[in-house]
Amino acid sequence: MRAQDFVVREDDKPTHSCLLLSGYAIRHKVAGNGGRQIFSVHMKGDVVDLHNSILRRADHNVQALTAIEVALIPVQAIRDLAANHPQVGQAMWYETLVDAAIFREWTLNVGRRDARARTAHLLCEFAIRISVAGLGTRLNYDLPMTQEQLADALALTSIHVNRTLRGLETDGFIERKKRSIRIMDFEQLTRIADFDVRYLHLDRLGTPSAL
């Protein structure tokens, strides 16, 4: 699928969920005034849209952020697997619970943290998740989002995002080159961000929390 293609549109009745094999996808909704809020970013290895295998009607959009490859899984096959293989069903349940934990953290981020903290928090989350997915390292990775897309994820304007990133760079916490992010002091950035890795529940992967 190409960047910007929709995997699922709000009000669809999806027949498939998908495993993301490469690239990045986003979940989002659009308000009546046209403003978009991005709720999460998915990357290689994520099972996207398990929700609709049970809910039957999509209440949000899933859209390709970059060019993506997906493996489509019929909804009925997901239901049958969950019913006939309890361990698989439990794993899918766990996946949706981790999604919910990330949603809660993103809600806290845009609701109660200032622009500097919420931007730093997103950079820290990407650093960990991209490292776990093998798409970069904790200290050096490519951020797959434009400033406009970051603004929609952080509930800021593009101008405010640019100013905040520039401030983090001027203060020596990050370096930017096009979309490449280099984190100069991860521990200090986590303090600015109020970032606690536990909400990602990486222990399920046998991944050390400190990374």
mmCIF file of N, CA, C and O in Angstrom, residues 113-149:
data_model
loop_
_atom_site.group_PDB
_atom_site.id
_atom_site.type_symbol
_atom_site.label_atom_id
_atom_site.label_comp_id
_atom_site.label_asym_id
_atom_site.label_seq_id
_atom_site.Cartn_x
_atom_site.Cartn_y
_atom_site.Cartn_z
ATOM 1 N N ARG A 113 0.876 17.406 29.770
ATOM 2 C CA ARG A 113 2.282 17.785 29.650
ATOM 3 C C ARG A 113 2.417 19.000 28.739
ATOM 4 O O ARG A 113 1.620 19.172 27.809
ATOM 5 N N ASP A 114 3.424 19.821 29.009
ATOM 6 C CA ASP A 114 3.633 20.981 28.141
ATOM 7 C C ASP A 114 4.263 20.537 26.822
ATOM 8 O O ASP A 114 4.606 19.374 26.637
ATOM 9 N N ALA A 115 4.398 21.484 25.898
ATOM 10 C CA ALA A 115 4.847 21.147 24.544
ATOM 11 C C ALA A 115 6.219 20.487 24.544
ATOM 12 O O ALA A 115 6.462 19.525 23.801
ATOM 13 N N ARG A 116 7.129 20.991 25.368
ATOM 14 C CA ARG A 116 8.485 20.440 25.407
ATOM 15 C C ARG A 116 8.472 19.005 25.913
ATOM 16 O O ARG A 116 9.110 18.116 25.329
ATOM 17 N N ALA A 117 7.714 18.756 26.977
ATOM 18 C CA ALA A 117 7.654 17.411 27.551
ATOM 19 C C ALA A 117 6.956 16.439 26.609
ATOM 20 O O ALA A 117 7.417 15.308 26.419
ATOM 21 N N ARG A 118 5.842 16.863 25.995
ATOM 22 C CA ARG A 118 5.117 15.918 25.139
ATOM 23 C C ARG A 118 5.905 15.577 23.877
ATOM 24 O O ARG A 118 5.871 14.436 23.415
ATOM 25 N N THR A 119 6.662 16.547 23.346
ATOM 26 C CA THR A 119 7.496 16.273 22.173
ATOM 27 C C THR A 119 8.637 15.330 22.548
ATOM 28 O O THR A 119 8.924 14.358 21.832
ATOM 29 N N ALA A 120 9.288 15.606 23.671
ATOM 30 C CA ALA A 120 10.367 14.731 24.140
ATOM 31 C C ALA A 120 9.837 13.324 24.410
ATOM 32 O O ALA A 120 10.513 12.321 24.132
ATOM 33 N N HIS A 121 8.613 13.226 24.936
ATOM 34 C CA HIS A 121 8.018 11.928 25.243
ATOM 35 C C HIS A 121 7.827 11.107 23.974
ATOM 36 O O HIS A 121 8.146 9.909 23.936
ATOM 37 N N LEU A 122 7.313 11.732 22.923
ATOM 38 C CA LEU A 122 7.133 11.023 21.659
ATOM 39 C C LEU A 122 8.475 10.534 21.118
ATOM 40 O O LEU A 122 8.592 9.402 20.642
ATOM 41 N N LEU A 123 9.516 11.376 21.213
ATOM 42 C CA LEU A 123 10.845 10.982 20.739
ATOM 43 C C LEU A 123 11.388 9.800 21.538
ATOM 44 O O LEU A 123 12.016 8.893 20.975
ATOM 45 N N CYS A 124 11.142 9.786 22.837
ATOM 46 C CA CYS A 124 11.599 8.668 23.674
ATOM 47 C C CYS A 124 10.851 7.389 23.327
ATOM 48 O O CYS A 124 11.456 6.307 23.231
ATOM 49 N N GLU A 125 9.534 7.494 23.148
ATOM 50 C CA GLU A 125 8.760 6.297 22.800
ATOM 51 C C GLU A 125 9.231 5.709 21.476
ATOM 52 O O GLU A 125 9.420 4.491 21.352
ATOM 53 N N PHE A 126 9.424 6.574 20.480
ATOM 54 C CA PHE A 126 9.910 6.092 19.194
ATOM 55 C C PHE A 126 11.277 5.443 19.346
ATOM 56 O O PHE A 126 11.549 4.409 18.728
ATOM 57 N N ALA A 127 12.132 6.021 20.139
ATOM 58 C CA ALA A 127 13.473 5.466 20.324
ATOM 59 C C ALA A 127 13.401 4.029 20.821
ATOM 60 O O ALA A 127 14.109 3.137 20.319
ATOM 61 N N ILE A 128 12.529 3.779 21.802
ATOM 62 C CA ILE A 128 12.412 2.436 22.364
ATOM 63 C C ILE A 128 11.753 1.487 21.371
ATOM 64 O O ILE A 128 12.258 0.390 21.100
ATOM 65 N N ARG A 129 10.625 1.891 20.825
ATOM 66 C CA ARG A 129 9.869 0.980 19.963
ATOM 67 C C ARG A 129 10.614 0.667 18.666
ATOM 68 O O ARG A 129 10.597 -0.472 18.186
ATOM 69 N N ILE A 130 11.263 1.658 18.090
ATOM 70 C CA ILE A 130 12.034 1.427 16.863
ATOM 71 C C ILE A 130 13.216 0.503 17.135
ATOM 72 O O ILE A 130 13.547 -0.370 16.332
ATOM 73 N N SER A 131 13.844 0.677 18.302
ATOM 74 C CA SER A 131 14.943 -0.203 18.681
ATOM 75 C C SER A 131 14.467 -1.646 18.821
ATOM 76 O O SER A 131 15.099 -2.577 18.297
ATOM 77 N N VAL A 132 13.327 -1.847 19.488
ATOM 78 C CA VAL A 132 12.784 -3.192 19.685
ATOM 79 C C VAL A 132 12.404 -3.825 18.345
ATOM 80 O O VAL A 132 12.610 -5.025 18.124
ATOM 81 N N ALA A 133 11.882 -3.005 17.414
ATOM 82 C CA ALA A 133 11.471 -3.514 16.104
ATOM 83 C C ALA A 133 12.645 -3.722 15.151
ATOM 84 O O ALA A 133 12.470 -4.235 14.042
ATOM 85 N N GLY A 134 13.857 -3.322 15.563
ATOM 86 C CA GLY A 134 15.033 -3.489 14.726
ATOM 87 C C GLY A 134 15.107 -2.506 13.575
ATOM 88 O O GLY A 134 15.753 -2.774 12.557
ATOM 89 N N LEU A 135 14.481 -1.326 13.759
ATOM 90 C CA LEU A 135 14.431 -0.322 12.697
ATOM 91 C C LEU A 135 15.389 0.842 12.940
ATOM 92 O O LEU A 135 15.422 1.795 12.167
ATOM 93 N N GLY A 136 16.144 0.766 13.995
ATOM 94 C CA GLY A 136 17.084 1.819 14.359
ATOM 95 C C GLY A 136 17.611 1.504 15.743
ATOM 96 O O GLY A 136 17.405 0.401 16.271
ATOM 97 N N THR A 137 18.294 2.457 16.352
ATOM 98 C CA THR A 137 18.791 2.270 17.710
ATOM 99 C C THR A 137 18.131 3.297 18.629
ATOM 100 O O THR A 137 17.500 4.254 18.165
ATOM 101 N N ARG A 138 18.290 3.070 19.910
ATOM 102 C CA ARG A 138 17.690 3.984 20.887
ATOM 103 C C ARG A 138 18.214 5.401 20.731
ATOM 104 O O ARG A 138 17.508 6.360 21.019
ATOM 105 N N LEU A 139 19.426 5.561 20.237
ATOM 106 C CA LEU A 139 20.049 6.875 20.155
ATOM 107 C C LEU A 139 20.080 7.448 18.745
ATOM 108 O O LEU A 139 20.463 8.612 18.568
ATOM 109 N N ASN A 140 19.672 6.664 17.764
ATOM 110 C CA ASN A 140 19.759 7.153 16.388
ATOM 111 C C ASN A 140 18.725 6.425 15.526
ATOM 112 O O ASN A 140 18.794 5.211 15.360
ATOM 113 N N TYR A 141 17.761 7.167 15.003
ATOM 114 C CA TYR A 141 16.717 6.545 14.191
ATOM 115 C C TYR A 141 16.099 7.581 13.261
ATOM 116 O O TYR A 141 16.284 8.789 13.444
ATOM 117 N N ASP A 142 15.361 7.092 12.277
ATOM 118 C CA ASP A 142 14.636 7.968 11.360
ATOM 119 C C ASP A 142 13.200 8.119 11.845
ATOM 120 O O ASP A 142 12.492 7.113 12.046
ATOM 121 N N LEU A 143 12.778 9.346 12.047
ATOM 122 C CA LEU A 143 11.415 9.636 12.470
ATOM 123 C C LEU A 143 10.538 9.724 11.223
ATOM 124 O O LEU A 143 10.768 10.587 10.370
ATOM 125 N N PRO A 144 9.520 8.868 11.095
ATOM 126 C CA PRO A 144 8.790 8.777 9.826
ATOM 127 C C PRO A 144 7.648 9.778 9.697
ATOM 128 O O PRO A 144 6.719 9.557 8.921
ATOM 129 N N MET A 145 7.699 10.884 10.430
ATOM 130 C CA MET A 145 6.571 11.819 10.466
ATOM 131 C C MET A 145 7.013 13.225 10.074
ATOM 132 O O MET A 145 8.091 13.675 10.463
ATOM 133 N N THR A 146 6.164 13.896 9.310
ATOM 134 C CA THR A 146 6.385 15.306 9.013
ATOM 135 C C THR A 146 6.029 16.140 10.240
ATOM 136 O O THR A 146 5.400 15.648 11.189
ATOM 137 N N GLN A 147 6.394 17.412 10.226
ATOM 138 C CA GLN A 147 6.030 18.282 11.352
ATOM 139 C C GLN A 147 4.518 18.426 11.462
ATOM 140 O O GLN A 147 3.977 18.531 12.565
ATOM 141 N N GLU A 148 3.808 18.421 10.343
ATOM 142 C CA GLU A 148 2.347 18.485 10.388
ATOM 143 C C GLU A 148 1.771 17.246 11.061
ATOM 144 O O GLU A 148 0.833 17.333 11.870
ATOM 145 N N GLN A 149 2.320 16.083 10.747
ATOM 146 C CA GLN A 149 1.850 14.845 11.374
ATOM 147 C C GLN A 149 2.200 14.807 12.854
ATOM 148 O O GLN A 149 1.392 14.356 13.683
#
